[in-house]
mmCIF file of C-alpha atoms and ligand atoms in Angstrom:
data_model
loop_
_atom_site.group_PDB
_atom_site.id
_atom_site.type_symbol
_atom_site.label_atom_id
_atom_site.label_comp_id
_atom_site.label_asym_id
_atom_site.label_seq_id
_atom_site.Cartn_x
_atom_site.Cartn_y
_atom_site.Cartn_z
ATOM 1 C CA UNK A 1 -20.432 28.862 -2.076
ATOM 2 C CA UNK A 2 -19.852 24.955 -2.989
ATOM 3 C CA UNK A 3 -21.732 26.149 -6.144
ATOM 4 C CA UNK A 4 -19.832 28.980 -6.996
ATOM 5 C CA UNK A 5 -16.336 26.644 -6.685
ATOM 6 C CA UNK A 6 -18.099 24.240 -9.241
ATOM 7 C CA UNK A 7 -19.142 27.356 -11.694
ATOM 8 C CA UNK A 8 -15.576 27.932 -11.227
ATOM 9 C CA UNK A 9 -13.651 24.344 -11.680
ATOM 10 C CA UNK A 10 -16.713 24.022 -15.483
ATOM 11 C CA UNK A 11 -15.481 26.743 -16.654
ATOM 12 C CA UNK A 12 -11.816 26.319 -16.169
ATOM 13 C CA UNK A 13 -12.486 22.707 -17.848
ATOM 14 C CA UNK A 14 -13.465 24.185 -20.904
ATOM 15 C CA UNK A 15 -11.143 27.059 -21.062
ATOM 16 C CA UNK A 16 -8.024 24.664 -20.546
ATOM 17 C CA UNK A 17 -9.649 21.292 -22.724
ATOM 18 C CA UNK A 18 -9.944 18.881 -19.100
ATOM 19 C CA UNK A 19 -11.232 16.607 -18.568
ATOM 20 C CA UNK A 20 -12.025 15.419 -14.713
ATOM 21 C CA UNK A 21 -11.676 11.917 -13.934
ATOM 22 C CA UNK A 22 -12.989 10.310 -10.227
ATOM 23 C CA UNK A 23 -12.794 6.713 -8.520
ATOM 24 C CA UNK A 24 -15.913 5.301 -7.506
ATOM 25 C CA UNK A 25 -14.505 5.672 -4.366
ATOM 26 C CA UNK A 26 -13.881 9.399 -4.397
ATOM 27 C CA UNK A 27 -16.230 11.484 -1.704
ATOM 28 C CA UNK A 28 -19.938 11.950 -3.945
ATOM 29 C CA UNK A 29 -19.298 15.201 -4.276
ATOM 30 C CA UNK A 30 -16.209 15.062 -5.940
ATOM 31 C CA UNK A 31 -18.357 12.001 -7.702
ATOM 32 C CA UNK A 32 -20.910 14.767 -9.300
ATOM 33 C CA UNK A 33 -18.031 16.915 -10.512
ATOM 34 C CA UNK A 34 -16.252 14.224 -12.639
ATOM 35 C CA UNK A 35 -16.543 13.246 -16.513
ATOM 36 C CA UNK A 36 -16.585 9.891 -15.899
ATOM 37 C CA UNK A 37 -16.354 7.827 -12.945
ATOM 38 C CA UNK A 38 -15.040 4.538 -12.687
ATOM 39 C CA UNK A 39 -12.838 1.831 -11.588
ATOM 40 C CA UNK A 40 -9.228 2.212 -11.818
ATOM 41 C CA UNK A 41 -8.719 0.756 -15.653
ATOM 42 C CA UNK A 42 -11.677 2.203 -17.101
ATOM 43 C CA UNK A 43 -9.921 4.922 -15.715
ATOM 44 C CA UNK A 44 -7.042 4.561 -17.088
ATOM 45 C CA UNK A 45 -8.301 3.414 -20.698
ATOM 46 C CA UNK A 46 -10.539 6.902 -20.694
ATOM 47 C CA UNK A 47 -8.034 8.966 -20.285
ATOM 48 C CA UNK A 48 -5.946 7.401 -23.422
ATOM 49 C CA UNK A 49 -8.758 7.194 -25.231
ATOM 50 C CA UNK A 50 -10.189 11.118 -24.323
ATOM 51 C CA UNK A 51 -5.919 12.175 -25.004
ATOM 52 C CA UNK A 52 -7.571 15.775 -23.220
ATOM 53 C CA UNK A 53 -4.712 18.271 -22.819
ATOM 54 C CA UNK A 54 -4.794 18.040 -19.350
ATOM 55 C CA UNK A 55 -5.939 15.459 -16.767
ATOM 56 C CA UNK A 56 -7.280 16.096 -13.547
ATOM 57 C CA UNK A 57 -7.272 12.694 -12.058
ATOM 58 C CA UNK A 58 -9.087 12.724 -8.433
ATOM 59 C CA UNK A 59 -8.130 9.151 -6.932
ATOM 60 C CA UNK A 60 -4.623 7.966 -5.591
ATOM 61 C CA UNK A 61 -1.030 8.294 -6.973
ATOM 62 C CA UNK A 62 -1.200 4.853 -8.323
ATOM 63 C CA UNK A 63 -4.137 5.203 -10.742
ATOM 64 C CA UNK A 64 -2.868 8.602 -12.177
ATOM 65 C CA UNK A 65 1.222 7.291 -12.591
ATOM 66 C CA UNK A 66 -1.477 4.266 -14.657
ATOM 67 C CA UNK A 67 -3.065 6.999 -16.691
ATOM 68 C CA UNK A 68 -0.248 8.752 -17.363
ATOM 69 C CA UNK A 69 1.598 5.580 -18.842
ATOM 70 C CA UNK A 70 -1.005 4.864 -20.952
ATOM 71 C CA UNK A 71 -1.550 8.344 -22.370
ATOM 72 C CA UNK A 72 1.617 10.006 -22.216
ATOM 73 C CA UNK A 73 0.748 12.988 -23.884
ATOM 74 C CA UNK A 74 -1.154 14.187 -21.938
ATOM 75 C CA UNK A 75 -1.041 16.574 -18.137
ATOM 76 C CA UNK A 76 -1.683 14.116 -15.946
ATOM 77 C CA UNK A 77 -2.497 16.395 -12.732
ATOM 78 C CA UNK A 78 -3.778 13.763 -9.602
ATOM 79 C CA UNK A 79 -6.203 16.397 -7.180
ATOM 80 C CA UNK A 80 -5.071 15.632 -3.734
ATOM 81 C CA UNK A 81 -1.029 14.715 -4.402
ATOM 82 C CA UNK A 82 -1.219 13.526 -0.844
ATOM 83 C CA UNK A 83 -3.188 10.484 -1.846
ATOM 84 C CA UNK A 84 -1.319 7.771 -1.446
ATOM 85 C CA UNK A 85 -2.312 3.702 -1.846
ATOM 86 C CA UNK A 86 -1.039 1.998 1.382
ATOM 87 C CA UNK A 87 -1.572 -1.041 -0.321
ATOM 88 C CA UNK A 88 1.193 0.000 -3.149
ATOM 89 C CA UNK A 89 3.606 1.279 -0.274
ATOM 90 C CA UNK A 90 3.544 -2.587 0.643
ATOM 91 C CA UNK A 91 6.357 -4.110 -2.060
ATOM 92 C CA UNK A 92 9.437 -2.432 -3.468
ATOM 93 C CA UNK A 93 10.278 -2.965 -7.348
ATOM 94 C CA UNK A 94 13.752 -4.346 -5.301
ATOM 95 C CA UNK A 95 11.493 -6.830 -2.817
ATOM 96 C CA UNK A 96 10.183 -8.380 -6.456
ATOM 97 C CA UNK A 97 13.590 -9.079 -7.662
ATOM 98 C CA UNK A 98 14.772 -10.892 -4.796
ATOM 99 C CA UNK A 99 11.829 -12.418 -5.094
ATOM 100 C CA UNK A 100 12.329 -13.738 -8.196
ATOM 101 C CA UNK A 101 16.234 -14.654 -6.952
ATOM 102 C CA UNK A 102 14.310 -17.102 -4.444
ATOM 103 C CA UNK A 103 11.548 -18.666 -7.573
ATOM 104 C CA UNK A 104 13.453 -18.166 -10.213
ATOM 105 C CA UNK A 105 11.285 -20.344 -12.623
ATOM 106 C CA UNK A 106 8.571 -17.762 -11.655
ATOM 107 C CA UNK A 107 6.636 -15.098 -14.545
ATOM 108 C CA UNK A 108 5.359 -12.148 -12.018
ATOM 109 C CA UNK A 109 2.109 -10.940 -12.356
ATOM 110 C CA UNK A 110 1.404 -7.696 -9.924
ATOM 111 C CA UNK A 111 -1.237 -6.077 -9.393
ATOM 112 C CA UNK A 112 -2.089 -2.586 -10.779
ATOM 113 C CA UNK A 113 -2.091 -0.849 -7.538
ATOM 114 C CA UNK A 114 1.998 -0.466 -7.081
ATOM 115 C CA UNK A 115 4.406 1.655 -7.648
ATOM 116 C CA UNK A 116 5.831 2.683 -10.627
ATOM 117 C CA UNK A 117 8.520 1.193 -9.958
ATOM 118 C CA UNK A 118 7.383 -2.149 -8.809
ATOM 119 C CA UNK A 119 5.530 -2.287 -12.359
ATOM 120 C CA UNK A 120 8.748 -1.591 -13.726
ATOM 121 C CA UNK A 121 10.316 -5.525 -12.951
ATOM 122 C CA UNK A 122 6.922 -6.964 -13.831
ATOM 123 C CA UNK A 123 5.931 -9.212 -16.158
ATOM 124 C CA UNK A 124 2.638 -7.966 -16.134
ATOM 125 C CA UNK A 125 0.550 -6.045 -14.079
ATOM 126 C CA UNK A 126 -3.084 -7.268 -13.126
ATOM 127 C CA UNK A 127 -6.600 -5.592 -12.013
ATOM 128 C CA UNK A 128 -9.028 -7.547 -10.081
ATOM 129 C CA UNK A 129 -11.287 -8.040 -12.769
ATOM 130 C CA UNK A 130 -8.470 -9.790 -14.261
ATOM 131 C CA UNK A 131 -5.692 -11.349 -12.263
ATOM 132 C CA UNK A 132 -7.213 -15.251 -13.032
ATOM 133 C CA UNK A 133 -6.914 -14.462 -16.545
ATOM 134 C CA UNK A 134 -3.331 -12.918 -16.386
ATOM 135 C CA UNK A 135 -1.818 -15.040 -14.215
ATOM 136 C CA UNK A 136 -3.266 -18.185 -16.980
ATOM 137 C CA UNK A 137 -1.509 -16.331 -19.729
ATOM 138 C CA UNK A 138 1.911 -16.407 -17.670
ATOM 139 C CA UNK A 139 4.525 -18.336 -19.896
ATOM 140 C CA UNK A 140 5.351 -20.593 -16.423
ATOM 141 C CA UNK A 141 4.073 -22.688 -13.948
ATOM 142 C CA UNK A 142 5.176 -20.909 -11.389
ATOM 143 C CA UNK A 143 3.537 -17.369 -10.305
ATOM 144 C CA UNK A 144 4.870 -14.329 -8.166
ATOM 145 C CA UNK A 145 1.829 -12.544 -7.123
ATOM 146 C CA UNK A 146 1.939 -9.289 -5.397
ATOM 147 C CA UNK A 147 1.734 -6.875 -3.053
ATOM 148 C CA UNK A 148 -2.059 -7.761 -2.392
ATOM 149 C CA UNK A 149 -2.462 -11.347 -0.257
ATOM 150 C CA UNK A 150 -5.044 -11.278 -0.112
ATOM 151 C CA UNK A 151 -5.667 -11.052 -3.823
ATOM 152 C CA UNK A 152 -3.074 -13.583 -4.330
ATOM 153 C CA UNK A 153 -5.194 -15.616 -2.419
ATOM 154 C CA UNK A 154 -8.065 -16.076 -4.219
ATOM 155 C CA UNK A 155 -6.116 -16.396 -7.470
ATOM 156 C CA UNK A 156 -3.792 -19.207 -6.199
ATOM 157 C CA UNK A 157 -7.660 -20.859 -4.941
ATOM 158 C CA UNK A 158 -8.859 -20.776 -8.479
ATOM 159 C CA UNK A 159 -5.938 -22.087 -11.227
ATOM 160 C CA UNK A 160 -3.953 -24.814 -11.113
ATOM 161 C CA UNK A 161 -0.201 -22.707 -11.274
ATOM 162 C CA UNK A 162 1.583 -22.363 -8.247
ATOM 163 C CA UNK A 163 1.688 -19.383 -6.445
ATOM 164 C CA UNK A 164 4.075 -17.009 -4.533
ATOM 165 C CA UNK A 165 2.026 -14.627 -2.772
ATOM 166 C CA UNK A 166 3.780 -11.417 -1.363
ATOM 167 C CA UNK A 167 2.025 -10.403 1.521
ATOM 168 C CA UNK A 168 0.296 -7.322 1.335
ATOM 169 C CA UNK A 169 -2.732 -5.997 1.943
ATOM 170 C CA UNK A 170 -4.630 -2.618 1.750
ATOM 171 C CA UNK A 171 -4.908 -0.745 5.149
ATOM 172 C CA UNK A 172 -8.653 0.061 4.682
ATOM 173 C CA UNK A 173 -10.003 -3.202 3.548
ATOM 174 C CA UNK A 174 -7.483 -5.438 5.369
ATOM 175 C CA UNK A 175 -9.678 -3.673 8.474
ATOM 176 C CA UNK A 176 -13.116 -5.187 8.076
ATOM 177 C CA UNK A 177 -14.740 -7.009 10.332
ATOM 178 C CA UNK A 178 -16.460 -10.251 9.320
ATOM 179 C CA UNK A 179 -19.090 -10.133 12.260
ATOM 180 C CA UNK A 180 -20.142 -6.970 10.169
ATOM 181 C CA UNK A 181 -20.176 -8.998 7.316
ATOM 182 C CA UNK A 182 -22.476 -11.564 9.409
ATOM 183 C CA UNK A 183 -25.325 -9.391 11.180
ATOM 184 C CA UNK A 184 -26.292 -7.912 7.048
ATOM 185 C CA UNK A 185 -26.230 -10.977 6.120
ATOM 186 C CA UNK A 186 -28.912 -11.844 8.568
ATOM 187 C CA UNK A 187 -30.822 -8.532 8.292
ATOM 188 C CA UNK A 188 -31.083 -8.211 4.905
ATOM 189 C CA UNK A 189 -31.216 -12.668 3.709
ATOM 190 C CA UNK A 190 -32.288 -12.069 0.495
ATOM 191 C CA UNK A 191 -29.670 -9.852 -0.833
ATOM 192 C CA UNK A 192 -26.494 -10.306 -2.751
ATOM 193 C CA UNK A 193 -22.689 -10.329 -1.448
ATOM 194 C CA UNK A 194 -20.668 -8.840 -3.531
ATOM 195 C CA UNK A 195 -17.114 -7.846 -2.174
ATOM 196 C CA UNK A 196 -14.114 -6.496 -3.661
ATOM 197 C CA UNK A 197 -10.490 -9.137 -3.513
ATOM 198 C CA UNK A 198 -8.750 -6.935 -1.347
ATOM 199 C CA UNK A 199 -11.085 -7.536 1.725
ATOM 200 C CA UNK A 200 -9.936 -10.051 4.238
ATOM 201 C CA UNK A 201 -10.427 -13.913 2.470
ATOM 202 C CA UNK A 202 -12.492 -14.835 5.227
ATOM 203 C CA UNK A 203 -15.037 -12.581 2.832
ATOM 204 C CA UNK A 204 -14.524 -13.747 0.227
ATOM 205 C CA UNK A 205 -15.190 -17.662 1.245
ATOM 206 C CA UNK A 206 -18.589 -15.963 2.389
ATOM 207 C CA UNK A 207 -19.322 -13.982 -0.688
ATOM 208 C CA UNK A 208 -21.997 -14.411 -3.685
ATOM 209 C CA UNK A 209 -19.578 -12.977 -6.192
ATOM 210 C CA UNK A 210 -15.601 -11.368 -5.513
ATOM 211 C CA UNK A 211 -15.128 -8.487 -7.972
ATOM 212 C CA UNK A 212 -13.717 -5.312 -9.023
ATOM 213 C CA UNK A 213 -15.547 -1.835 -8.414
ATOM 214 C CA UNK A 214 -16.354 -1.685 -12.188
ATOM 215 C CA UNK A 215 -17.139 -5.775 -12.458
ATOM 216 C CA UNK A 216 -19.633 -5.033 -9.476
ATOM 217 C CA UNK A 217 -21.442 -2.575 -11.384
ATOM 218 C CA UNK A 218 -21.767 -4.680 -14.112
ATOM 219 C CA UNK A 219 -23.073 -7.657 -12.314
ATOM 220 C CA UNK A 220 -26.083 -4.977 -10.952
ATOM 221 C CA UNK A 221 -27.556 -3.881 -13.821
ATOM 222 C CA UNK A 222 -28.071 -7.627 -15.362
ATOM 223 C CA UNK A 223 -28.959 -9.153 -11.979
ATOM 224 C CA UNK A 224 -32.127 -9.138 -10.924
ATOM 225 C CA UNK A 225 -31.555 -8.782 -7.266
ATOM 226 C CA UNK A 226 -33.050 -6.351 -5.267
ATOM 227 C CA UNK A 227 -31.485 -5.671 -2.442
ATOM 228 C CA UNK A 228 -27.213 -5.669 -2.546
ATOM 229 C CA UNK A 229 -24.495 -5.931 0.387
ATOM 230 C CA UNK A 230 -21.021 -4.329 -0.784
ATOM 231 C CA UNK A 231 -17.749 -5.476 0.977
ATOM 232 C CA UNK A 232 -15.478 -2.715 -0.487
ATOM 233 C CA UNK A 233 -14.977 1.405 0.481
ATOM 234 C CA UNK A 234 -17.691 3.221 0.923
ATOM 235 C CA UNK A 235 -17.461 5.855 -1.784
ATOM 236 C CA UNK A 236 -18.477 2.751 -3.636
ATOM 237 C CA UNK A 237 -22.201 2.928 -2.322
ATOM 238 C CA UNK A 238 -23.151 6.317 -3.310
ATOM 239 C CA UNK A 239 -21.535 5.685 -6.859
ATOM 240 C CA UNK A 240 -24.137 2.457 -6.926
ATOM 241 C CA UNK A 241 -27.583 4.438 -5.324
ATOM 242 C CA UNK A 242 -26.803 7.085 -8.208
ATOM 243 C CA UNK A 243 -26.817 4.416 -10.927
ATOM 244 C CA UNK A 244 -29.552 2.052 -9.356
ATOM 245 C CA UNK A 245 -32.019 4.263 -7.758
ATOM 246 C CA UNK A 246 -34.555 1.829 -7.563
ATOM 247 C CA UNK A 247 -31.937 -0.853 -5.542
ATOM 248 C CA UNK A 248 -30.703 -0.779 -2.117
ATOM 249 C CA UNK A 249 -27.023 -1.282 -0.929
ATOM 250 C CA UNK A 250 -25.028 -1.424 2.605
ATOM 251 C CA UNK A 251 -21.930 -1.672 3.483
ATOM 252 C CA UNK A 252 -20.841 -4.980 4.673
ATOM 253 C CA UNK A 253 -18.294 -2.887 7.177
ATOM 254 C CA UNK A 254 -16.393 -0.541 8.012
ATOM 255 C CA UNK A 255 -14.157 0.397 5.222
ATOM 256 C CA UNK A 256 -12.966 3.727 4.585
ATOM 257 C CA UNK A 257 -9.630 4.353 2.792
ATOM 258 C CA UNK A 258 -8.164 8.011 4.195
ATOM 259 C CA UNK A 259 -6.716 9.120 1.255
ATOM 260 C CA UNK A 260 -9.342 8.642 -1.325
ATOM 261 C CA UNK A 261 -11.101 11.211 1.070
ATOM 262 C CA UNK A 262 -8.577 13.210 0.502
ATOM 263 C CA UNK A 263 -9.782 14.707 -2.229
ATOM 264 C CA UNK A 264 -11.702 18.335 -2.227
ATOM 265 C CA UNK A 265 -13.504 21.032 -4.736
ATOM 266 C CA UNK A 266 -11.013 23.316 -3.574
ATOM 267 C CA UNK A 267 -7.771 20.447 -4.534
ATOM 268 C CA UNK A 268 -9.746 20.290 -8.608
ATOM 269 C CA UNK A 269 -9.860 23.501 -8.791
ATOM 270 C CA UNK A 270 -6.565 24.338 -7.622
ATOM 271 C CA UNK A 271 -4.953 22.233 -9.555
ATOM 272 C CA UNK A 272 -7.309 24.094 -12.512
ATOM 273 C CA UNK A 273 -5.833 27.005 -11.879
ATOM 274 C CA UNK A 274 -1.952 25.908 -11.517
ATOM 275 C CA UNK A 275 0.300 25.050 -13.974
ATOM 276 C CA UNK A 276 2.045 21.728 -12.180
ATOM 277 C CA UNK A 277 3.422 19.555 -15.057
ATOM 278 C CA UNK A 278 1.781 16.975 -13.660
ATOM 279 C CA UNK A 279 2.415 12.639 -12.939
ATOM 280 C CA UNK A 280 6.173 12.414 -14.527
ATOM 281 C CA UNK A 281 7.789 9.008 -15.478
ATOM 282 C CA UNK A 282 11.609 8.953 -16.292
ATOM 283 C CA UNK A 283 11.749 7.748 -19.463
ATOM 284 C CA UNK A 284 13.265 4.288 -18.876
ATOM 285 C CA UNK A 285 10.806 3.654 -15.985
ATOM 286 C CA UNK A 286 8.115 4.121 -18.433
ATOM 287 C CA UNK A 287 8.700 1.819 -20.987
ATOM 288 C CA UNK A 288 9.227 -0.832 -18.449
ATOM 289 C CA UNK A 289 6.217 -0.357 -16.247
ATOM 290 C CA UNK A 290 4.054 0.704 -19.548
ATOM 291 C CA UNK A 291 4.649 -2.908 -21.016
ATOM 292 C CA UNK A 292 3.286 -4.238 -17.894
ATOM 293 C CA UNK A 293 0.138 -2.237 -17.977
ATOM 294 C CA UNK A 294 -0.157 -3.070 -21.565
ATOM 295 C CA UNK A 295 0.000 -6.331 -21.205
ATOM 296 C CA UNK A 296 -2.416 -5.786 -18.628
ATOM 297 C CA UNK A 297 -5.158 -3.763 -20.811
ATOM 298 C CA UNK A 298 -5.038 -7.154 -24.375
ATOM 299 C CA UNK A 299 -5.882 -9.394 -21.269
ATOM 300 C CA UNK A 300 -9.473 -10.054 -20.203
ATOM 301 C CA UNK A 301 -11.060 -7.544 -18.593
HETATM 302 P P1 13P B 1 -10.613 -1.147 -8.784
HETATM 303 O O1 13P B 1 -10.216 -1.904 -9.561
HETATM 304 O O2 13P B 1 -11.837 -2.554 -8.472
HETATM 305 O O3 13P B 1 -11.059 -0.300 -9.153
HETATM 306 O O4 13P B 1 -10.365 -1.025 -7.401
HETATM 307 C C1 13P B 1 -9.405 -0.465 -7.106
HETATM 308 C C2 13P B 1 -8.983 -0.464 -5.629
HETATM 309 O O5 13P B 1 -8.124 1.044 -5.431
HETATM 310 C C3 13P B 1 -9.432 -1.201 -4.674
HETATM 311 O O6 13P B 1 -8.993 -0.432 -3.566
#
C-alpha cells in the first residue's frame, strides 16, 4: 500500500508541477519522498529559487508561511494543516508592541519560529544559524529578543549588547533532561555533542557546538569525529544516518515534536489531489513580515 501511495504522489507531483519540501525533523517516510530536505531557512530559500507552481510543505505552519513570504507567486500548502509550533504560539505581535513601549530604545529581533503577526512587528527575523549576527547588525545597543528564551540566553552570552528576552520556549526541546545527555556522554566519551539552541540552557553549556539543524550537517561533513550525540528533535537522527552512513548518531534525550509527527503520506497525497489555495497572508501583513524575513536572509547564513 505505501508503495502505491508513493507512486501516486510522484505521478501527481509531476502532473501539477509541484515540489515537496520536508524539514529534517519530518518522519523518515516523508523525508524519503521529498524533493528537498533541509532546515527551515534552506527550505524557504529553495521555494523562492524553484518558483514551482505548487509547493507541498512538510513541516509546521510558520515554515510554510515563511516559504510563502519568500515566494508569493507559488501556492504553498502545508501538508498537515494542524501542524503548528508551540514556540511560535508563545508570543504575539501585541506582546512585542508592549515590550517596545517598555524598551523604546531597543530594536527587535524575532526568531523565525514565530507567527506572521509577530514577524510584522519586528525589525528583523533570525534563524538559529544567524541569530548572533542579526543581533550584532541591529542599529542599537539594546535588543528585544523573542520568542525563545533559550536561544535568547545564548545570544545574550555571545554579544555585548543588552538583550531583553521574551520567556517563550519549544515544548519539545524544553522538556529535555540533562541526565540523559550526561548518560550518553559517559557511554560515548569520544563523541562530539551538537545541540540545537532551543534546548535548555544547561544543554548549551555542555555542548561542543551549538548549531541549528543545517549547521549540524555542515559541521559533521567536515568533522573527523565518527560519533555524535545530537541534542534536537529525533527526526534529525534519521536525516543524519541517511546522509552519513559511516558515522554514528544518538539522541541526547527524548525530544519529540508532536506537530512534526502529524505529516503522513496520505496527507501529502491529499494536498496534491486538492485545489487548496494554500497559505494566504493579507497583503499589508505580508509586506511587513516579508521585510523582516528578507532582512534575515541578507544577514549571514
Ligand atoms: P532549524 O532552523 O534548525 O531548521 O530549526 C527549526 C526548528 O523549528 C527547531 O525546533
